[in-house]
GROMACS .gro file of C-alpha atoms in nm:
model
  284
    1MET     CA    1   0.964  -3.908  -1.246
    2ARG     CA    2   0.936  -3.909  -0.864
    3ASP     CA    3   0.615  -3.704  -0.878
    4ALA     CA    4   0.460  -3.941  -1.133
    5LEU     CA    5   0.542  -4.244  -0.919
    6SER     CA    6   0.394  -4.070  -0.615
    7ARG     CA    7   0.069  -4.012  -0.806
    8ASP     CA    8   0.067  -4.377  -0.917
    9LEU     CA    9   0.115  -4.488  -0.556
   10GLU     CA   10  -0.171  -4.270  -0.437
   11ALA     CA   11  -0.399  -4.417  -0.704
   12ALA     CA   12  -0.287  -4.774  -0.624
   13ARG     CA   13  -0.354  -4.728  -0.253
   14TYR     CA   14  -0.698  -4.584  -0.329
   15ALA     CA   15  -0.777  -4.883  -0.552
   16ALA     CA   16  -0.660  -5.124  -0.283
   17ASP     CA   17  -0.874  -4.952  -0.021
   18ARG     CA   18  -1.176  -4.957  -0.255
   19ALA     CA   19  -1.123  -5.326  -0.330
   20PHE     CA   20  -1.109  -5.404   0.041
   21ARG     CA   21  -1.432  -5.217   0.110
   22GLN     CA   22  -1.606  -5.410  -0.170
   23TYR     CA   23  -1.475  -5.739  -0.034
   24ASP     CA   24  -1.571  -5.647   0.322
   25ALA     CA   25  -1.927  -5.558   0.214
   26ALA     CA   26  -1.983  -5.881   0.015
   27ASP     CA   27  -2.216  -6.151   0.144
   28PRO     CA   28  -1.998  -6.432   0.288
   29ALA     CA   29  -2.259  -6.681   0.175
   30ASN     CA   30  -2.186  -6.594  -0.186
   31ARG     CA   31  -1.852  -6.769  -0.196
   32LEU     CA   32  -1.792  -6.714  -0.567
   33MET     CA   33  -1.837  -6.337  -0.539
   34ALA     CA   34  -1.634  -6.316  -0.216
   35SER     CA   35  -1.352  -6.514  -0.376
   36GLU     CA   36  -1.344  -6.286  -0.682
   37LEU     CA   37  -1.344  -5.968  -0.466
   38GLU     CA   38  -1.067  -6.107  -0.246
   39ALA     CA   39  -0.857  -6.177  -0.556
   40ARG     CA   40  -0.912  -5.818  -0.678
   41TRP     CA   41  -0.807  -5.687  -0.336
   42ASN     CA   42  -0.489  -5.897  -0.342
   43ARG     CA   43  -0.401  -5.775  -0.693
   44ALA     CA   44  -0.453  -5.414  -0.583
   45LEU     CA   45  -0.227  -5.465  -0.281
   46ALA     CA   46   0.039  -5.625  -0.501
   47HIS     CA   47   0.023  -5.332  -0.744
   48ALA     CA   48   0.061  -5.080  -0.460
   49ALA     CA   49   0.361  -5.274  -0.328
   50GLU     CA   50   0.513  -5.276  -0.678
   51VAL     CA   51   0.483  -4.898  -0.707
   52GLU     CA   52   0.636  -4.856  -0.361
   53GLY     CA   53   0.929  -5.070  -0.476
   54LYS     CA   54   0.978  -4.851  -0.786
   55ILE     CA   55   0.986  -4.539  -0.569
   56ALA     CA   56   1.242  -4.699  -0.336
   57MET     CA   57   1.462  -4.795  -0.635
   58HIS     CA   58   1.431  -4.445  -0.778
   59ASP     CA   59   1.532  -4.283  -0.448
   60ALA     CA   60   1.827  -4.520  -0.408
   61ALA     CA   61   1.951  -4.444  -0.760
   62THR     CA   62   1.916  -4.067  -0.721
   63PRO     CA   63   2.242  -3.915  -0.589
   64ALA     CA   64   2.210  -3.699  -0.279
   65PRO     CA   65   2.228  -3.330  -0.361
   66ILE     CA   66   2.574  -3.184  -0.301
   67ALA     CA   67   2.570  -2.882  -0.076
   68ASP     CA   68   2.694  -2.561  -0.230
   69PRO     CA   69   3.037  -2.477  -0.074
   70ALA     CA   70   2.936  -2.111  -0.048
   71SER     CA   71   2.621  -2.204   0.142
   72LEU     CA   72   2.822  -2.423   0.378
   73GLY     CA   73   3.061  -2.134   0.438
   74VAL     CA   74   2.774  -1.905   0.533
   75LEU     CA   75   2.633  -2.174   0.762
   76ALA     CA   76   2.972  -2.223   0.930
   77SER     CA   77   3.011  -1.851   1.000
   78ASN     CA   78   2.662  -1.831   1.152
   79LEU     CA   79   2.636  -2.181   1.303
   80LYS     CA   80   2.618  -2.068   1.666
   81THR     CA   81   2.350  -1.811   1.582
   82VAL     CA   82   2.144  -2.067   1.390
   83TRP     CA   83   2.190  -2.334   1.659
   84ASP     CA   84   2.089  -2.104   1.948
   85ALA     CA   85   1.799  -1.937   1.768
   86PRO     CA   86   1.463  -2.000   1.939
   87THR     CA   87   1.313  -2.096   1.602
   88THR     CA   88   1.566  -2.378   1.552
   89ASP     CA   89   1.390  -2.697   1.655
   90ALA     CA   90   1.534  -3.045   1.717
   91ARG     CA   91   1.464  -3.157   1.359
   92LEU     CA   92   1.673  -2.878   1.210
   93LYS     CA   93   1.956  -2.942   1.456
   94LYS     CA   94   1.958  -3.308   1.354
   95ARG     CA   95   1.981  -3.206   0.987
   96ILE     CA   96   2.274  -2.976   1.065
   97VAL     CA   97   2.454  -3.255   1.250
   98ARG     CA   98   2.392  -3.504   0.969
   99THR     CA   99   2.523  -3.249   0.718
  100LEU     CA  100   2.843  -3.173   0.906
  101VAL     CA  101   2.929  -3.496   1.087
  102HIS     CA  102   3.019  -3.817   0.903
  103GLU     CA  103   3.051  -4.034   1.214
  104VAL     CA  104   3.151  -4.032   1.579
  105VAL     CA  105   3.374  -4.307   1.717
  106ALA     CA  106   3.370  -4.359   2.093
  107ASP     CA  107   3.642  -4.528   2.298
  108ILE     CA  108   3.737  -4.547   2.666
  109ASP     CA  109   4.072  -4.444   2.811
  110ASP     CA  110   4.077  -4.649   3.131
  111ALA     CA  111   4.410  -4.504   3.244
  112ALA     CA  112   4.274  -4.148   3.235
  113SER     CA  113   3.920  -4.257   3.328
  114GLU     CA  114   3.786  -4.067   3.026
  115ILE     CA  115   3.554  -4.128   2.734
  116VAL     CA  116   3.727  -4.041   2.407
  117LEU     CA  117   3.511  -3.923   2.116
  118ILE     CA  118   3.660  -3.890   1.768
  119VAL     CA  119   3.438  -3.677   1.543
  120HIS     CA  120   3.488  -3.741   1.172
  121TRP     CA  121   3.361  -3.431   0.994
  122VAL     CA  122   3.236  -3.429   0.637
  123GLY     CA  123   3.537  -3.321   0.434
  124GLY     CA  124   3.794  -3.531   0.618
  125ALA     CA  125   3.877  -3.328   0.929
  126HIS     CA  126   3.879  -3.496   1.271
  127SER     CA  127   3.830  -3.368   1.627
  128GLU     CA  128   3.895  -3.540   1.957
  129LEU     CA  129   3.678  -3.477   2.262
  130ARG     CA  130   3.745  -3.617   2.608
  131LEU     CA  131   3.477  -3.646   2.874
  132PRO     CA  132   3.521  -3.766   3.232
  133LYS     CA  133   3.400  -4.121   3.274
  134ARG     CA  134   3.129  -4.153   3.533
  135ARG     CA  135   3.211  -4.405   3.800
  136ARG     CA  136   2.955  -4.663   3.902
  137GLY     CA  137   2.706  -4.499   4.136
  138GLN     CA  138   2.852  -4.154   4.069
  139ARG     CA  139   2.616  -3.861   4.010
  140ASN     CA  140   2.692  -3.532   3.838
  141SER     CA  141   2.684  -3.293   4.130
  142THR     CA  142   2.595  -2.926   4.128
  143SER     CA  143   2.885  -2.681   4.146
  144ALA     CA  144   2.975  -2.570   4.499
  145ASP     CA  145   2.963  -2.207   4.380
  146ILE     CA  146   2.603  -2.253   4.263
  147ILE     CA  147   2.505  -2.416   4.592
  148GLN     CA  148   2.653  -2.123   4.784
  149ALA     CA  149   2.479  -1.873   4.557
  150VAL     CA  150   2.142  -2.045   4.606
  151ARG     CA  151   2.206  -2.060   4.982
  152GLN     CA  152   2.215  -1.679   4.978
  153LEU     CA  153   1.949  -1.619   4.714
  154VAL     CA  154   1.683  -1.809   4.909
  155LEU     CA  155   1.698  -1.526   5.162
  156ILE     CA  156   1.506  -1.302   4.921
  157ALA     CA  157   1.399  -1.504   4.616
  158SER     CA  158   1.157  -1.784   4.526
  159ASP     CA  159   1.272  -2.097   4.341
  160ASN     CA  160   1.124  -1.967   4.015
  161LEU     CA  161   1.316  -1.639   4.043
  162ILE     CA  162   1.636  -1.821   4.140
  163ALA     CA  163   1.609  -2.040   3.828
  164GLY     CA  164   1.584  -1.728   3.612
  165LEU     CA  165   1.886  -1.569   3.781
  166LEU     CA  166   2.100  -1.880   3.737
  167ASN     CA  167   2.007  -1.904   3.368
  168ARG     CA  168   2.077  -1.533   3.316
  169ASN     CA  169   2.429  -1.592   3.447
  170GLY     CA  170   2.481  -1.886   3.211
  171LEU     CA  171   2.496  -2.144   3.491
  172LYS     CA  172   2.390  -2.507   3.435
  173THR     CA  173   2.284  -2.801   3.648
  174GLY     CA  174   2.524  -3.085   3.722
  175ASN     CA  175   2.392  -3.261   3.410
  176GLY     CA  176   2.438  -2.951   3.195
  177ASN     CA  177   2.070  -2.853   3.177
  178ARG     CA  178   1.905  -2.515   3.212
  179TRP     CA  179   1.754  -2.440   3.550
  180THR     CA  180   1.382  -2.462   3.613
  181ARG     CA  181   1.180  -2.407   3.928
  182GLU     CA  182   1.154  -2.783   3.974
  183ARG     CA  183   1.530  -2.831   3.941
  184VAL     CA  184   1.603  -2.557   4.193
  185THR     CA  185   1.355  -2.716   4.436
  186SER     CA  186   1.516  -3.058   4.388
  187MET     CA  187   1.864  -2.916   4.438
  188ARG     CA  188   1.759  -2.737   4.756
  189SER     CA  189   1.609  -3.057   4.889
  190SER     CA  190   1.926  -3.253   4.811
  191TYR     CA  191   2.149  -3.004   4.994
  192HIS     CA  192   1.900  -2.925   5.273
  193LEU     CA  193   1.867  -2.558   5.180
  194PRO     CA  194   1.564  -2.367   5.312
  195VAL     CA  195   1.293  -2.225   5.089
  196PHE     CA  196   1.214  -1.855   5.073
  197LYS     CA  197   0.911  -1.760   5.281
  198PRO     CA  198   0.785  -1.402   5.311
  199ALA     CA  199   0.776  -1.276   5.671
  200ASP     CA  200   0.434  -1.307   5.831
  201ASP     CA  201   0.453  -0.953   5.969
  202GLY     CA  202   0.582  -0.805   5.642
  203ILE     CA  203   0.914  -0.701   5.801
  204GLU     CA  204   1.163  -0.897   5.593
  205PRO     CA  205   1.495  -0.974   5.766
  206TRP     CA  206   1.673  -0.965   5.427
  207LEU     CA  207   1.629  -0.700   5.159
  208ASN     CA  208   1.738  -0.644   4.802
  209LEU     CA  209   1.919  -0.328   4.696
  210SER     CA  210   1.609  -0.124   4.612
  211ASN     CA  211   1.428  -0.203   4.936
  212ALA     CA  212   1.739  -0.153   5.145
  213ALA     CA  213   1.803   0.188   4.985
  214LYS     CA  214   1.439   0.282   5.040
  215LEU     CA  215   1.475   0.193   5.408
  216LEU     CA  216   1.781   0.420   5.440
  217LYS     CA  217   1.615   0.686   5.222
  218ILE     CA  218   1.911   0.706   4.985
  219ALA     CA  219   1.961   0.627   4.618
  220PRO     CA  220   2.027   0.260   4.529
  221LYS     CA  221   2.350   0.355   4.351
  222THR     CA  222   2.481   0.520   4.667
  223LEU     CA  223   2.417   0.205   4.867
  224ARG     CA  224   2.564  -0.019   4.598
  225LEU     CA  225   2.885   0.185   4.588
  226ALA     CA  226   2.911   0.159   4.965
  227ALA     CA  227   2.861  -0.218   4.950
  228GLU     CA  228   3.122  -0.254   4.676
  229ALA     CA  229   3.364  -0.049   4.887
  230GLY     CA  230   3.302  -0.274   5.186
  231GLU     CA  231   3.154   0.007   5.396
  232ILE     CA  232   2.841  -0.195   5.466
  233GLU     CA  233   2.796  -0.572   5.480
  234ALA     CA  234   2.609  -0.728   5.188
  235PHE     CA  235   2.601  -1.039   4.971
  236HIS     CA  236   2.629  -1.040   4.593
  237PRO     CA  237   2.598  -1.410   4.497
  238LEU     CA  238   2.594  -1.364   4.119
  239SER     CA  239   2.774  -1.114   3.898
  240ASP     CA  240   2.444  -1.044   3.719
  241GLY     CA  241   2.214  -1.068   4.015
  242PRO     CA  242   2.077  -0.893   4.325
  243TRP     CA  243   2.257  -0.748   4.623
  244ILE     CA  244   2.132  -0.884   4.955
  245PHE     CA  245   2.134  -0.680   5.276
  246ALA     CA  246   2.046  -0.788   5.630
  247ARG     CA  247   1.796  -0.551   5.786
  248ALA     CA  248   2.015  -0.556   6.098
  249SER     CA  249   2.309  -0.415   5.900
  250LEU     CA  250   2.099  -0.117   5.789
  251ILE     CA  251   2.063   0.018   6.142
  252THR     CA  252   2.435   0.013   6.223
  253THR     CA  253   2.650   0.321   6.266
  254ALA     CA  254   2.813   0.256   5.928
  255ALA     CA  255   2.479   0.250   5.747
  256GLN     CA  256   2.357   0.565   5.921
  257SER     CA  257   2.686   0.738   5.833
  258ILE     CA  258   2.636   0.651   5.465
  259ALA     CA  259   2.281   0.787   5.475
  260GLU     CA  260   2.392   1.105   5.651
  261ARG     CA  261   2.667   1.175   5.397
  262ALA     CA  262   2.419   1.125   5.114
  263ARG     CA  263   2.176   1.369   5.276
  264GLN     CA  264   2.452   1.627   5.319
  265ASN     CA  265   2.514   1.609   4.945
  266PRO     CA  266   2.154   1.608   4.812
  267ARG     CA  267   2.248   1.749   4.472
  268TYR     CA  268   2.460   1.442   4.398
  269PRO     CA  269   2.284   1.161   4.586
  270THR     CA  270   2.435   0.887   4.371
  271GLY     CA  271   2.792   1.013   4.364
  272SER     CA  272   3.021   1.296   4.468
  273HIS     CA  273   3.049   1.634   4.303
  274PRO     CA  274   3.352   1.639   4.072
  275ASN     CA  275   3.519   1.898   4.298
  276GLN     CA  276   3.463   1.697   4.616
  277GLN     CA  277   3.643   1.399   4.753
  278SER     CA  278   3.461   1.072   4.674
  279LEU     CA  279   3.240   0.937   4.951
  280PHE     CA  280   3.359   0.586   4.878
  281SER     CA  281   3.685   0.422   4.785
  282SER     CA  282   3.527   0.245   4.482
  283THR     CA  283   3.314   0.398   4.208
  284THR     CA  284   3.272   0.090   3.992
   0.00000   0.00000   0.00000
């Protein structure tokens, strides 16, 4: 029935368009002909509107398909995977929300300074969410831990690389967005953090783990273990991110001692022989 009405509507719209073209091409001086063609055009438009009305009545009378409970169960068990999938666009997410959520009622708890959201799920269940109410003039600020991490990362990394590192560690902006190069640049500007600039003479004052180990001529793992044990000064701003060493700390007695011990044990440059005492207090 719906398909037949759709075909009727297509034909009616074609007839209306054809009638308009005939009317538009008629000689205005021939009033009788122009009047007749205008009447045909109006009848064609009325017929198209009538078919559109029938389709609207048909759609309103047709009950919405009821989702299969088994299909909903599968969706529920894989909802996070479906939601986070790169192929899931905004349209599909909206369909999921419309399928699962009946309505959301918002209220304000002035005493707690919170926004209260009551989610009425399809099926009758309810959930309450509370969000901090933003005060007038208040801005969502970036976490102090992120600011400190960026303060250290700019010693060796560009804004684009910093954005990737922050995202890899699951960190968000103050507004809950993913980091981009532009957002890192804006954040730096807001908190007066410097931008990374390669040294003009190529002698960088700050080095990552690989370059620092290359300078000492030891394996990166050896240097990392020493840094974790506190035997050499280094920064590690993010759990899944680079180690940062000052070039000055790599010429100290402690650094040279680490390099010398590694050279004395060339067969096991990244760790001690099982029968020897560990070079470092930490092996994790």
